[in-house]
C-alpha positions as YAML, in Angstrom:
chain: A
units: angstrom
residues:
- id: 1
  name: UNK
  ca: [58.22, 4.57, 33.89]
- id: 2
  name: UNK
  ca: [61.69, 2.69, 33.82]
- id: 3
  name: UNK
  ca: [60.34, -0.13, 31.90]
- id: 4
  name: UNK
  ca: [58.30, 1.75, 29.36]
- id: 5
  name: UNK
  ca: [62.00, 4.03, 29.20]
- id: 6
  name: UNK
  ca: [63.78, 0.53, 28.23]
- id: 7
  name: UNK
  ca: [65.16, -0.42, 31.42]
- id: 8
  name: UNK
  ca: [66.61, -4.09, 31.26]
- id: 9
  name: UNK
  ca: [67.04, -4.56, 34.68]
- id: 10
  name: UNK
  ca: [65.77, -2.54, 38.25]
- id: 11
  name: UNK
  ca: [67.09, -2.45, 41.44]
- id: 12
  name: UNK
  ca: [64.67, -2.10, 44.16]
- id: 13
  name: UNK
  ca: [65.68, -0.92, 47.77]
- id: 14
  name: UNK
  ca: [64.46, -3.32, 50.22]
- id: 15
  name: UNK
  ca: [65.40, -2.00, 53.85]
- id: 16
  name: UNK
  ca: [63.02, -4.06, 55.82]
- id: 17
  name: UNK
  ca: [60.55, -7.04, 55.69]
- id: 18
  name: UNK
  ca: [57.68, -4.48, 55.21]
- id: 19
  name: UNK
  ca: [59.56, -3.71, 51.80]
- id: 20
  name: UNK
  ca: [60.04, -7.24, 51.18]
- id: 21
  name: UNK
  ca: [56.36, -7.59, 50.80]
- id: 22
  name: UNK
  ca: [56.12, -4.61, 48.73]
- id: 23
  name: UNK
  ca: [58.85, -5.92, 46.40]
- id: 24
  name: UNK
  ca: [56.43, -9.32, 46.20]
- id: 25
  name: UNK
  ca: [53.81, -6.63, 44.96]
- id: 26
  name: UNK
  ca: [56.36, -5.36, 42.35]
- id: 27
  name: UNK
  ca: [57.24, -8.60, 41.08]
- id: 28
  name: UNK
  ca: [53.50, -9.70, 40.41]
- id: 29
  name: UNK
  ca: [53.18, -6.64, 38.04]
- id: 30
  name: UNK
  ca: [56.34, -6.07, 36.31]
- id: 31
  name: UNK
  ca: [58.04, -8.14, 33.96]
- id: 32
  name: UNK
  ca: [61.45, -6.89, 33.86]
- id: 33
  name: UNK
  ca: [64.25, -8.54, 35.91]
- id: 34
  name: UNK
  ca: [64.26, -7.49, 39.64]
- id: 35
  name: UNK
  ca: [67.80, -6.79, 41.99]
- id: 36
  name: UNK
  ca: [66.94, -6.53, 45.65]
- id: 37
  name: UNK
  ca: [69.21, -4.19, 47.35]
- id: 38
  name: UNK
  ca: [69.69, -5.68, 50.79]
- id: 39
  name: UNK
  ca: [72.40, -4.71, 53.31]
- id: 40
  name: UNK
  ca: [72.28, -6.52, 56.62]
- id: 41
  name: UNK
  ca: [69.59, -8.72, 57.65]
- id: 42
  name: UNK
  ca: [69.54, -11.96, 55.62]
- id: 43
  name: UNK
  ca: [65.95, -12.68, 56.70]
- id: 44
  name: UNK
  ca: [65.51, -9.81, 54.33]
- id: 45
  name: UNK
  ca: [67.25, -11.86, 51.30]
- id: 46
  name: UNK
  ca: [65.66, -15.18, 52.13]
- id: 47
  name: UNK
  ca: [61.99, -13.48, 51.73]
- id: 48
  name: UNK
  ca: [62.80, -11.70, 48.42]
- id: 49
  name: UNK
  ca: [64.35, -15.13, 47.00]
- id: 50
  name: UNK
  ca: [61.03, -16.58, 47.78]
- id: 51
  name: UNK
  ca: [58.82, -13.37, 46.13]
- id: 52
  name: UNK
  ca: [61.01, -13.65, 43.17]
- id: 53
  name: UNK
  ca: [64.03, -11.77, 42.88]
- id: 54
  name: UNK
  ca: [66.26, -12.24, 40.34]
- id: 55
  name: UNK
  ca: [69.51, -10.94, 41.77]
- id: 56
  name: UNK
  ca: [70.49, -10.57, 45.34]
- id: 57
  name: UNK
  ca: [72.35, -7.06, 45.79]
- id: 58
  name: UNK
  ca: [74.01, -8.38, 49.07]
- id: 59
  name: UNK
  ca: [77.50, -8.04, 50.96]
- id: 60
  name: UNK
  ca: [78.32, -11.61, 52.40]
- id: 61
  name: UNK
  ca: [80.73, -9.85, 54.94]
- id: 62
  name: UNK
  ca: [77.85, -7.71, 56.43]
- id: 63
  name: UNK
  ca: [75.15, -9.95, 57.04]
- id: 64
  name: UNK
  ca: [76.75, -11.67, 59.96]
- id: 65
  name: UNK
  ca: [77.80, -15.21, 60.60]
- id: 66
  name: UNK
  ca: [78.68, -17.72, 58.20]
- id: 67
  name: UNK
  ca: [75.52, -19.67, 58.71]
- id: 68
  name: UNK
  ca: [73.47, -16.52, 57.80]
- id: 69
  name: UNK
  ca: [75.51, -16.57, 54.39]
- id: 70
  name: UNK
  ca: [75.26, -20.12, 53.71]
- id: 71
  name: UNK
  ca: [71.59, -19.41, 54.18]
- id: 72
  name: UNK
  ca: [71.71, -17.16, 51.61]
- id: 73
  name: UNK
  ca: [73.59, -18.82, 49.40]
- id: 74
  name: UNK
  ca: [71.35, -21.97, 49.77]
- id: 75
  name: UNK
  ca: [68.36, -19.88, 48.70]
- id: 76
  name: UNK
  ca: [69.96, -18.11, 45.86]
- id: 77
  name: UNK
  ca: [71.13, -21.82, 44.29]
- id: 78
  name: UNK
  ca: [67.23, -23.28, 45.21]
- id: 79
  name: UNK
  ca: [65.66, -20.51, 43.14]
- id: 80
  name: UNK
  ca: [68.54, -19.88, 40.48]
- id: 81
  name: UNK
  ca: [69.29, -16.50, 41.79]
- id: 82
  name: UNK
  ca: [72.34, -14.58, 41.08]
- id: 83
  name: UNK
  ca: [73.76, -11.85, 43.42]
- id: 84
  name: UNK
  ca: [75.55, -8.76, 42.91]
- id: 85
  name: UNK
  ca: [78.71, -7.60, 45.71]
- id: 86
  name: UNK
  ca: [78.22, -3.99, 45.72]
- id: 87
  name: UNK
  ca: [81.25, -2.38, 47.47]
- id: 88
  name: UNK
  ca: [80.94, 1.57, 47.82]
- id: 89
  name: UNK
  ca: [83.48, 4.19, 48.57]
- id: 90
  name: UNK
  ca: [81.45, 5.94, 51.48]
- id: 91
  name: UNK
  ca: [80.84, 2.75, 53.54]
- id: 92
  name: UNK
  ca: [84.13, 0.77, 53.49]
- id: 93
  name: UNK
  ca: [84.84, -1.20, 56.29]
- id: 94
  name: UNK
  ca: [86.52, 1.03, 59.35]
- id: 95
  name: UNK
  ca: [89.85, -1.46, 59.18]
- id: 96
  name: UNK
  ca: [90.17, -0.44, 55.44]
- id: 97
  name: UNK
  ca: [90.04, 3.18, 56.29]
- id: 98
  name: UNK
  ca: [92.35, 3.08, 58.84]
- id: 99
  name: UNK
  ca: [94.82, 1.26, 56.44]
- id: 100
  name: UNK
  ca: [94.35, 3.57, 53.64]
- id: 101
  name: UNK
  ca: [93.55, 6.83, 55.25]
- id: 102
  name: UNK
  ca: [91.30, 7.57, 52.27]
- id: 103
  name: UNK
  ca: [88.91, 5.63, 49.68]
- id: 104
  name: UNK
  ca: [91.52, 3.92, 47.13]
- id: 105
  name: UNK
  ca: [90.95, 2.02, 44.42]
- id: 106
  name: UNK
  ca: [93.03, -0.47, 46.21]
- id: 107
  name: UNK
  ca: [90.93, -0.48, 49.09]
- id: 108
  name: UNK
  ca: [87.82, -0.94, 47.14]
- id: 109
  name: UNK
  ca: [89.53, -4.07, 45.28]
- id: 110
  name: UNK
  ca: [90.87, -5.35, 48.94]
- id: 111
  name: UNK
  ca: [87.12, -4.61, 50.03]
- id: 112
  name: UNK
  ca: [85.60, -6.65, 46.87]
- id: 113
  name: UNK
  ca: [87.76, -9.34, 47.25]
- id: 114
  name: UNK
  ca: [87.04, -10.03, 50.87]
- id: 115
  name: UNK
  ca: [83.04, -10.65, 49.65]
- id: 116
  name: UNK
  ca: [84.13, -12.85, 47.02]
- id: 117
  name: UNK
  ca: [86.52, -14.63, 48.83]
- id: 118
  name: UNK
  ca: [83.74, -15.89, 51.08]
- id: 119
  name: UNK
  ca: [81.30, -16.79, 48.04]
- id: 120
  name: UNK
  ca: [84.35, -18.26, 46.58]
- id: 121
  name: UNK
  ca: [84.54, -20.61, 49.79]
- id: 122
  name: UNK
  ca: [81.05, -21.37, 49.37]
- id: 123
  name: UNK
  ca: [81.73, -22.54, 45.77]
- id: 124
  name: UNK
  ca: [78.71, -19.96, 45.02]
- id: 125
  name: UNK
  ca: [80.21, -18.05, 41.46]
- id: 126
  name: UNK
  ca: [76.88, -16.83, 40.31]
- id: 127
  name: UNK
  ca: [77.91, -13.06, 40.85]
- id: 128
  name: UNK
  ca: [78.67, -9.93, 39.61]
- id: 129
  name: UNK
  ca: [80.72, -7.13, 41.41]
- id: 130
  name: UNK
  ca: [80.28, -3.38, 41.53]
- id: 131
  name: UNK
  ca: [83.00, -1.19, 43.18]
- id: 132
  name: UNK
  ca: [81.28, 2.50, 43.05]
- id: 133
  name: UNK
  ca: [82.58, 5.88, 43.81]
- id: 134
  name: UNK
  ca: [81.31, 9.68, 43.51]
- id: 135
  name: UNK
  ca: [84.72, 10.47, 42.09]
- id: 136
  name: UNK
  ca: [84.99, 9.84, 38.46]
- id: 137
  name: UNK
  ca: [88.99, 9.01, 39.02]
- id: 138
  name: UNK
  ca: [88.28, 7.00, 41.99]
- id: 139
  name: UNK
  ca: [85.90, 4.70, 40.09]
- id: 140
  name: UNK
  ca: [87.76, 4.05, 37.11]
- id: 141
  name: UNK
  ca: [90.54, 3.24, 38.75]
- id: 142
  name: UNK
  ca: [88.62, 0.84, 41.32]
- id: 143
  name: UNK
  ca: [87.35, -0.70, 38.47]
- id: 144
  name: UNK
  ca: [90.62, -1.23, 36.24]
- id: 145
  name: UNK
  ca: [91.82, -2.99, 39.10]
- id: 146
  name: UNK
  ca: [89.37, -5.47, 39.44]
- id: 147
  name: UNK
  ca: [88.57, -5.98, 36.21]
- id: 148
  name: UNK
  ca: [92.37, -7.61, 36.21]
- id: 149
  name: UNK
  ca: [91.57, -9.61, 39.17]
- id: 150
  name: UNK
  ca: [88.37, -11.37, 38.27]
- id: 151
  name: UNK
  ca: [86.31, -13.13, 35.66]
- id: 152
  name: UNK
  ca: [82.97, -12.54, 36.99]
- id: 153
  name: UNK
  ca: [80.57, -9.89, 35.39]
- id: 154
  name: UNK
  ca: [80.93, -6.03, 36.69]
- id: 155
  name: UNK
  ca: [78.28, -3.53, 37.09]
- id: 156
  name: UNK
  ca: [79.54, 0.05, 36.45]
- id: 157
  name: UNK
  ca: [78.83, 3.07, 38.10]
- id: 158
  name: UNK
  ca: [79.16, 6.49, 39.59]
- id: 159
  name: UNK
  ca: [77.74, 6.49, 42.80]
- id: 160
  name: UNK
  ca: [75.78, 9.78, 43.99]
- id: 161
  name: UNK
  ca: [76.79, 11.30, 40.73]
- id: 162
  name: UNK
  ca: [75.09, 14.50, 41.32]
- id: 163
  name: UNK
  ca: [71.80, 16.69, 39.60]
- id: 164
  name: UNK
  ca: [70.69, 15.97, 35.65]
- id: 165
  name: UNK
  ca: [73.76, 18.11, 33.87]
- id: 166
  name: UNK
  ca: [76.68, 17.04, 36.52]
- id: 167
  name: UNK
  ca: [75.98, 13.52, 36.82]
- id: 168
  name: UNK
  ca: [75.31, 12.79, 33.41]
- id: 169
  name: UNK
  ca: [78.80, 14.35, 32.45]
- id: 170
  name: UNK
  ca: [80.67, 12.54, 35.47]
- id: 171
  name: UNK
  ca: [78.70, 9.28, 34.48]
- id: 172
  name: UNK
  ca: [79.75, 9.57, 30.86]
- id: 173
  name: UNK
  ca: [83.44, 9.96, 31.14]
- id: 174
  name: UNK
  ca: [83.94, 7.45, 33.74]
- id: 175
  name: UNK
  ca: [81.28, 4.70, 32.27]
- id: 176
  name: UNK
  ca: [82.19, 5.64, 28.91]
- id: 177
  name: UNK
  ca: [85.86, 5.36, 29.46]
- id: 178
  name: UNK
  ca: [85.93, 1.84, 31.13]
- id: 179
  name: UNK
  ca: [83.18, 0.92, 28.08]
- id: 180
  name: UNK
  ca: [85.90, 1.50, 25.68]
- id: 181
  name: UNK
  ca: [88.90, -0.32, 27.60]
- id: 182
  name: UNK
  ca: [85.94, -3.24, 27.45]
- id: 183
  name: UNK
  ca: [85.04, -2.97, 31.20]
- id: 184
  name: UNK
  ca: [81.63, -3.60, 31.77]
- id: 185
  name: UNK
  ca: [78.75, -5.70, 31.84]
- id: 186
  name: UNK
  ca: [75.56, -3.83, 33.30]
- id: 187
  name: UNK
  ca: [75.19, -0.62, 34.56]
- id: 188
  name: UNK
  ca: [73.47, 1.96, 35.97]
- id: 189
  name: UNK
  ca: [73.22, 6.06, 35.87]
- id: 190
  name: UNK
  ca: [73.06, 7.67, 39.40]
- id: 191
  name: UNK
  ca: [71.09, 10.64, 39.03]
- id: 192
  name: UNK
  ca: [69.11, 13.52, 41.32]
- id: 193
  name: UNK
  ca: [66.46, 13.44, 38.87]
- id: 194
  name: UNK
  ca: [63.57, 11.23, 37.73]
- id: 195
  name: UNK
  ca: [64.42, 7.85, 37.58]
- id: 196
  name: UNK
  ca: [63.39, 7.48, 33.78]
- id: 197
  name: UNK
  ca: [66.37, 9.89, 33.16]
- id: 198
  name: UNK
  ca: [68.65, 7.52, 34.31]
- id: 199
  name: UNK
  ca: [67.63, 4.89, 31.45]
- id: 200
  name: UNK
  ca: [67.17, 7.50, 28.50]
- id: 201
  name: UNK
  ca: [71.03, 8.81, 29.92]
- id: 202
  name: UNK
  ca: [72.61, 5.17, 30.04]
- id: 203
  name: UNK
  ca: [71.15, 4.72, 26.41]
- id: 204
  name: UNK
  ca: [73.03, 7.48, 25.10]
- id: 205
  name: UNK
  ca: [76.11, 6.61, 26.53]
- id: 206
  name: UNK
  ca: [75.70, 3.16, 24.88]
- id: 207
  name: UNK
  ca: [74.42, 4.45, 21.91]
- id: 208
  name: UNK
  ca: [77.52, 6.86, 21.39]
- id: 209
  name: UNK
  ca: [79.82, 4.00, 22.00]
- id: 210
  name: UNK
  ca: [78.35, 1.87, 19.53]
- id: 211
  name: UNK
  ca: [77.21, -0.79, 21.75]
- id: 212
  name: UNK
  ca: [73.40, -0.53, 21.73]
- id: 213
  name: UNK
  ca: [70.52, 0.54, 19.13]
- id: 214
  name: UNK
  ca: [67.58, 2.28, 20.05]
- id: 215
  name: UNK
  ca: [65.65, 4.05, 17.55]
- id: 216
  name: UNK
  ca: [67.08, 6.14, 14.38]
- id: 217
  name: UNK
  ca: [70.39, 7.57, 13.41]
- id: 218
  name: UNK
  ca: [69.92, 10.03, 10.78]
...
């Protein structure tokens, strides 16, 4: 349904090895590039890499030992897979929560740079980064700070933006504002609605900024 609505990329959550097998079945049935969303278990990352994932959403600092990170990076290199570092204001590291007291743009930036440093040390540079929050101002602040630090692609999003109307408004303000500043390379609209609605809203934002054309303008 999302592919038919025009999705360029789809993210699929893969929380278990059973889900990894389902990912493999999905991969065989669709042509749209798939991002496998993995949080902690490096074995799942290795499995979906074999199943044909186009990108791994995984934070290298969260998957344990250096050896596990090396295995994932080696698999990504072998299969020609990119990665997405996904930092979220709701799941910041405990020491950063203590240091900053609450999620801030600087806290999200520091968390992102930690994960980036791990990949840099392994000479792996095929990654994009997201620093998402549910607050419009926090989201925009974090992306502005990060855009000044790295040249890698940035994946935009307001996480848990809300129901259809409020989520659409928040996403349009935050993502539209960043895109107008030249910040952002991919994007996801996060709504408590049907998934294809997220695609349609994303297209509307891009069309309003003259960044994409879809359909006819009268």
